[in-house]
Tab-separated table of C-alpha atoms in Angstrom:
chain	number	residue	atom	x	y	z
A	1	UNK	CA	0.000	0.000	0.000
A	2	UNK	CA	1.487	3.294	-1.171
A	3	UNK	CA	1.038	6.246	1.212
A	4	UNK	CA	2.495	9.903	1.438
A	5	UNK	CA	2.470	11.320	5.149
A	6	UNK	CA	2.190	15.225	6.130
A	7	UNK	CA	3.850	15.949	9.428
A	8	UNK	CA	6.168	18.767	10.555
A	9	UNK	CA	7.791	17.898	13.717
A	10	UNK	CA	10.528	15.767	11.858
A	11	UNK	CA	10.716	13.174	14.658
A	12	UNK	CA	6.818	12.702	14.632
A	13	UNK	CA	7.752	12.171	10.265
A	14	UNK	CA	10.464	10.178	10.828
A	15	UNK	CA	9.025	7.670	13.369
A	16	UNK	CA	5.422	7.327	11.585
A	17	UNK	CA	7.718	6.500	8.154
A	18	UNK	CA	9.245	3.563	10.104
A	19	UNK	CA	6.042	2.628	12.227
A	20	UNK	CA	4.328	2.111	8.391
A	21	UNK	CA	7.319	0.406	6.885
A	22	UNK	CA	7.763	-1.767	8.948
A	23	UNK	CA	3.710	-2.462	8.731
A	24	UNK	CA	4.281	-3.221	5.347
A	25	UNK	CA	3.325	-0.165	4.021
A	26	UNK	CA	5.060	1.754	1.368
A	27	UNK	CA	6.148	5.056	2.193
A	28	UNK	CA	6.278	7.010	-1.145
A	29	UNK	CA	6.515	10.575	0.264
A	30	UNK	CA	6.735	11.821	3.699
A	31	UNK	CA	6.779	16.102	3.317
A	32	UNK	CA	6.722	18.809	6.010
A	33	UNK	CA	4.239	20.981	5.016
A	34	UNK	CA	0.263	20.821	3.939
A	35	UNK	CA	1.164	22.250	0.221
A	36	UNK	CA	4.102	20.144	-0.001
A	37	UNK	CA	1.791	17.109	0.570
A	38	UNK	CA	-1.031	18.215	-2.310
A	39	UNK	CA	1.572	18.215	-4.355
A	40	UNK	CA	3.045	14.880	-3.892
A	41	UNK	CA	-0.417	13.413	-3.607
A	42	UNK	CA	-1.247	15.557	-7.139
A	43	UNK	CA	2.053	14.322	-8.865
A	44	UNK	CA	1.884	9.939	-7.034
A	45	UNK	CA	-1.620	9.166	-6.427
A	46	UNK	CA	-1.105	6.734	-3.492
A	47	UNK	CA	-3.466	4.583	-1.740
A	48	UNK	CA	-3.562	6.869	1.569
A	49	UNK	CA	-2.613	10.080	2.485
A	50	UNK	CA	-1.944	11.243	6.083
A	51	UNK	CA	-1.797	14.655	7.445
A	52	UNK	CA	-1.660	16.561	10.634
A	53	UNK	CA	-3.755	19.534	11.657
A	54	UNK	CA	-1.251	22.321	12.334
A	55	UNK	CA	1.159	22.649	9.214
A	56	UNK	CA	3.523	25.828	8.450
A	57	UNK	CA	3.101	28.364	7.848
A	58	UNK	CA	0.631	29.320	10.434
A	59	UNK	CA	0.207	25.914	12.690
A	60	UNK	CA	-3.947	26.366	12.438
A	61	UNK	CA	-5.841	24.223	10.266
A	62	UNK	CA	-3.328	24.179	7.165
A	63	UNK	CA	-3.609	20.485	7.024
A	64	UNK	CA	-7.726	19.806	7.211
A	65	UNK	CA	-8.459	22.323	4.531
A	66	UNK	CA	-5.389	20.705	2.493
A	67	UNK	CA	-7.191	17.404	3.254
A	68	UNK	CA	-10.668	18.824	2.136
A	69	UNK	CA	-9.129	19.792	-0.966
A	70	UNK	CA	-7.559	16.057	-1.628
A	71	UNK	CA	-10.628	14.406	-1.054
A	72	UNK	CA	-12.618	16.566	-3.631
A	73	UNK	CA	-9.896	16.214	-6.630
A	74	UNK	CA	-8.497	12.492	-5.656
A	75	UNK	CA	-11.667	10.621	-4.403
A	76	UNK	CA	-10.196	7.227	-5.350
A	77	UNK	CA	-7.270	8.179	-2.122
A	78	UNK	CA	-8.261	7.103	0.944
A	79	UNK	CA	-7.507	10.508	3.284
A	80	UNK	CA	-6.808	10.248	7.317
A	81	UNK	CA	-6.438	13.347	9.390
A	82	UNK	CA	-3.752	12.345	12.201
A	83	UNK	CA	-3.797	14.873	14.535
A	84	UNK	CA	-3.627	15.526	18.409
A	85	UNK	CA	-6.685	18.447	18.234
A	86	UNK	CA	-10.266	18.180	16.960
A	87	UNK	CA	-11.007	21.199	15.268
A	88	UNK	CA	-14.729	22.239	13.820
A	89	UNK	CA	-14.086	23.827	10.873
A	90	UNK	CA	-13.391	21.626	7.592
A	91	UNK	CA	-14.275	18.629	9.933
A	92	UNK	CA	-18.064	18.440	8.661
A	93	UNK	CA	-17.018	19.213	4.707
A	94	UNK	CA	-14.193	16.146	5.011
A	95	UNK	CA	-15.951	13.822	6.396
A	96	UNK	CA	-19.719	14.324	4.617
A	97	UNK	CA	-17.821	15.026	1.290
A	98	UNK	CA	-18.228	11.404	0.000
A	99	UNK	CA	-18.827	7.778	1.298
A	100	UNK	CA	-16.216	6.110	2.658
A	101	UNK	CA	-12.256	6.401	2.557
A	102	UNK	CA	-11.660	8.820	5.476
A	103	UNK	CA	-9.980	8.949	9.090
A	104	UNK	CA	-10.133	11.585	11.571
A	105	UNK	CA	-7.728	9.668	14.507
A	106	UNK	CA	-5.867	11.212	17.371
A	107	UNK	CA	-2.383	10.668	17.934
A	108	UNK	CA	-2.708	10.549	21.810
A	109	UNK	CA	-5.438	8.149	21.958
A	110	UNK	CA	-3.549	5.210	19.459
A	111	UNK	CA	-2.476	2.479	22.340
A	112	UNK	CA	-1.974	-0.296	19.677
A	113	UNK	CA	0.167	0.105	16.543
A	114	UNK	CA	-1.785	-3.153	14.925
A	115	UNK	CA	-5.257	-1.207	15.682
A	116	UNK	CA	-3.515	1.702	14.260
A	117	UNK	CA	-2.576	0.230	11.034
A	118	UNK	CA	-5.722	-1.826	10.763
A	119	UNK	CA	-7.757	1.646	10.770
A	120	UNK	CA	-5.138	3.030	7.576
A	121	UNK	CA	-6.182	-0.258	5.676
A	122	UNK	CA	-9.795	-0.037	6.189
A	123	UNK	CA	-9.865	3.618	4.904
A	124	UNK	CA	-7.163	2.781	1.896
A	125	UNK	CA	-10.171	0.066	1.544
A	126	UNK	CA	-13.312	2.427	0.898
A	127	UNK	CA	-14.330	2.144	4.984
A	128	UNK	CA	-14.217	4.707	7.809
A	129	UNK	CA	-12.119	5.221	10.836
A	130	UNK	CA	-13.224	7.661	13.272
A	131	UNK	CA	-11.774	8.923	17.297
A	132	UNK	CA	-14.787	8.791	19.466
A	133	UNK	CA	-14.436	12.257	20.019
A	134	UNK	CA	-14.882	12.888	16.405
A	135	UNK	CA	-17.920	11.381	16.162
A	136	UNK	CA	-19.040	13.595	19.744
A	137	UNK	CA	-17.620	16.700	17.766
A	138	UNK	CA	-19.947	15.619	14.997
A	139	UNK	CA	-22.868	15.642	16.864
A	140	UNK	CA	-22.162	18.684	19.048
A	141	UNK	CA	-24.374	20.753	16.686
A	142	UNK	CA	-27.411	18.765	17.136
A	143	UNK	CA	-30.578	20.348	17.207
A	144	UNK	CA	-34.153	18.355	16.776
A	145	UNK	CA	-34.528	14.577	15.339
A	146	UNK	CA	-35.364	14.670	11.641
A	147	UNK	CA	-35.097	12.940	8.817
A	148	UNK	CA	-34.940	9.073	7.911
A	149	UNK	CA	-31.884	8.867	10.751
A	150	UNK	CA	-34.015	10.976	12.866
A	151	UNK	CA	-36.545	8.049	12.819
A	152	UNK	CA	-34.010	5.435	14.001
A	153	UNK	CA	-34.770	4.089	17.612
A	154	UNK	CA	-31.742	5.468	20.369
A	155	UNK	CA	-30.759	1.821	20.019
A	156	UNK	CA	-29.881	2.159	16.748
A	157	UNK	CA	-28.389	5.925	16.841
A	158	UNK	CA	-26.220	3.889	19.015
A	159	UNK	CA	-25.288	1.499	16.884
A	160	UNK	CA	-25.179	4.091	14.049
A	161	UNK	CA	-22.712	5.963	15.814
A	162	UNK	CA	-20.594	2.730	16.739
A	163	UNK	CA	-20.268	2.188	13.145
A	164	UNK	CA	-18.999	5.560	12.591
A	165	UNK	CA	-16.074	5.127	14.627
A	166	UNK	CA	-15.027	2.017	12.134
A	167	UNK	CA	-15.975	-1.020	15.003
A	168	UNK	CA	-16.916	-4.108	13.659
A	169	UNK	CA	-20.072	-5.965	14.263
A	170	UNK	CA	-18.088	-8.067	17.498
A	171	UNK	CA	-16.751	-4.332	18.931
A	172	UNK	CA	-20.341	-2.727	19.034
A	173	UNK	CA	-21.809	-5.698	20.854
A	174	UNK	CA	-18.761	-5.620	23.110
A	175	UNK	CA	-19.472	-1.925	23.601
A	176	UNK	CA	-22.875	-2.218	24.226
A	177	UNK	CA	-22.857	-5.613	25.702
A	178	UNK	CA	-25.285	-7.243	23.412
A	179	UNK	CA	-24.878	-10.133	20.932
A	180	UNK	CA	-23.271	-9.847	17.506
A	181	UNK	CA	-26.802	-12.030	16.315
A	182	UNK	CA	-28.211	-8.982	17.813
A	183	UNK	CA	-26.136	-6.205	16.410
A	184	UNK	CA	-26.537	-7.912	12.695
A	185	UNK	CA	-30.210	-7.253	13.118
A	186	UNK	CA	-29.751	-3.994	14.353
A	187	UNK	CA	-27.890	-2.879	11.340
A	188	UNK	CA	-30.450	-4.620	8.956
A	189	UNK	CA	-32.889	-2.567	10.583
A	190	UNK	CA	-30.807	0.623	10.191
A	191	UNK	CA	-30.106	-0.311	6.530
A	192	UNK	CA	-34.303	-0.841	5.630
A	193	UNK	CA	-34.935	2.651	7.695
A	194	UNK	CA	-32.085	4.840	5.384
A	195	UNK	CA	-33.515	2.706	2.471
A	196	UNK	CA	-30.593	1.810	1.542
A	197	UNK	CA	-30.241	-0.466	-1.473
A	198	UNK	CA	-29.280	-4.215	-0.821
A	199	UNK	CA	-25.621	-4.550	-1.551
A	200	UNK	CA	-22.033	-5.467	-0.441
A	201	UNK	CA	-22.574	-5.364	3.425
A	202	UNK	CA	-19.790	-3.131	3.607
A	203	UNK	CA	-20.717	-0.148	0.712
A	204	UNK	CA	-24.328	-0.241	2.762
A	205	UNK	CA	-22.206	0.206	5.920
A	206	UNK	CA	-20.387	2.981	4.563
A	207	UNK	CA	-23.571	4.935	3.368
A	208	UNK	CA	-25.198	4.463	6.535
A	209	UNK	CA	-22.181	5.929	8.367
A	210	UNK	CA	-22.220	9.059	5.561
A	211	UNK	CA	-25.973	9.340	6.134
A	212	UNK	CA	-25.506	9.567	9.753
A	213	UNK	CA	-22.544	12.316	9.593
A	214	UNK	CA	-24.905	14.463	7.174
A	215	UNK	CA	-27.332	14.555	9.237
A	216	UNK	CA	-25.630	15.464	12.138
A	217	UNK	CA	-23.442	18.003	10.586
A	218	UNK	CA	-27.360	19.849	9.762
A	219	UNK	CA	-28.238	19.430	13.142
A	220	UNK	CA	-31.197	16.561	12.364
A	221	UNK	CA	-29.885	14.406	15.320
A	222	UNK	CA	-28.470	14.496	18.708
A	223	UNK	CA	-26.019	12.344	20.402
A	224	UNK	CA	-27.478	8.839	21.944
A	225	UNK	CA	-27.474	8.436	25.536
A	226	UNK	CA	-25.250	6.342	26.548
């Protein structure tokens, strides 16, 4: 898997570069700053490209705009933000752009480098890999229940917003201490409610997730209870 990486801190670069290589990714570019990485992502095309936040020149939001931008010209790259901040702006537009292939992970909360690396190939994959707090910051700007996710049971928001993260069927019912028989019907359910069209269980998984970030980022649902 051929990925370019965006980080300025040169030790942060340099250690992420060996953490993937020795993964058995391929590291095709590894740059410094947010333009820098459009560039090489313009000029390679990779599988996956990884950025931080806070790129030169002004250490804001360089890097999330940069990745906006990426996703809208290269939507057959798989784009994770890597980052140790969750930041509002861009966050709705990059991750309601399009289904599927996109990460919004934070550097302080990756315990496991296998975890880590699983999450990369799921989004290089078409799939979705998303911090916890993303998905809260997602949701912040809820307002009143609306729409066909609106309609889903808090069960299911639940669920819904499991999925977002990137768990498996096995980690929601872990998470919520149900079955996995259980958590397959729950996400059948979910599917019929979005109408979505009967497919590839993942693709269906992926539009649900996109349906579910829309709608939050207009305000049509609220976080679940749980």
């Amino acid at each position: 898997m051929r990925v370019i990486i965006a980080e300025d801190e040169v030790l942060l670069r340099e250690g992420l570069t060996h953490v993937l290589e020795k993964e058995g990714f391929s590291v095709i570019g590894a740059v410094g700053t947010a333009a820098d990485w459009e560039q090489a992502v313009d000029a390679r095309m990779p599988d996956l490209a990884i950025t931080d936040i806070r790129m030169p020149p002004s250490h804001t939001d360089e890097g999330l705009a940069a990745a906006v931008r990426v996703r809208r010209a290269h939507p057959q790259v798989g784009v994770v933000v890597l980052s140790q901040h969750v930041q509002r702006r861009y966050a709705t537009e990059l991750l309601g752009a399009q289904a599927g292939g996109v990460g919004y992970l934070l550097k302080q909360r990756i315990a496991d480098v296998r975890t880590f690396t699983a999450d990369l190939r799921r989004v290089a994959a078409g799939g979705s890999a998303l911090d916890p707090e993303v998905v809260e910051l997602m949701l912040a700007r809820a307002g009143r229940f609306g729409g066909a996710v609106g309609g889903l049971t808090p069960r299911q928001l639940e669920v819904l917003a499991l999925m977002a993260q990137g768990r498996s069927n096995a980690g929601i019912a872990a998470a919520l201490v149900l079955t996995e028989k259980a958590i397959v019907q729950h996400t059948s359910n979910i599917y019929d409610a979005l109408g979505l069209p009967v497919d590839a269980d993942d693709h269906r998984r992926v539009l649900a997730v996109v349906r579910y970030l829309d709608a939050a980022a207009a305000g049509a649902v609220r976080p679940p209870a749980t």
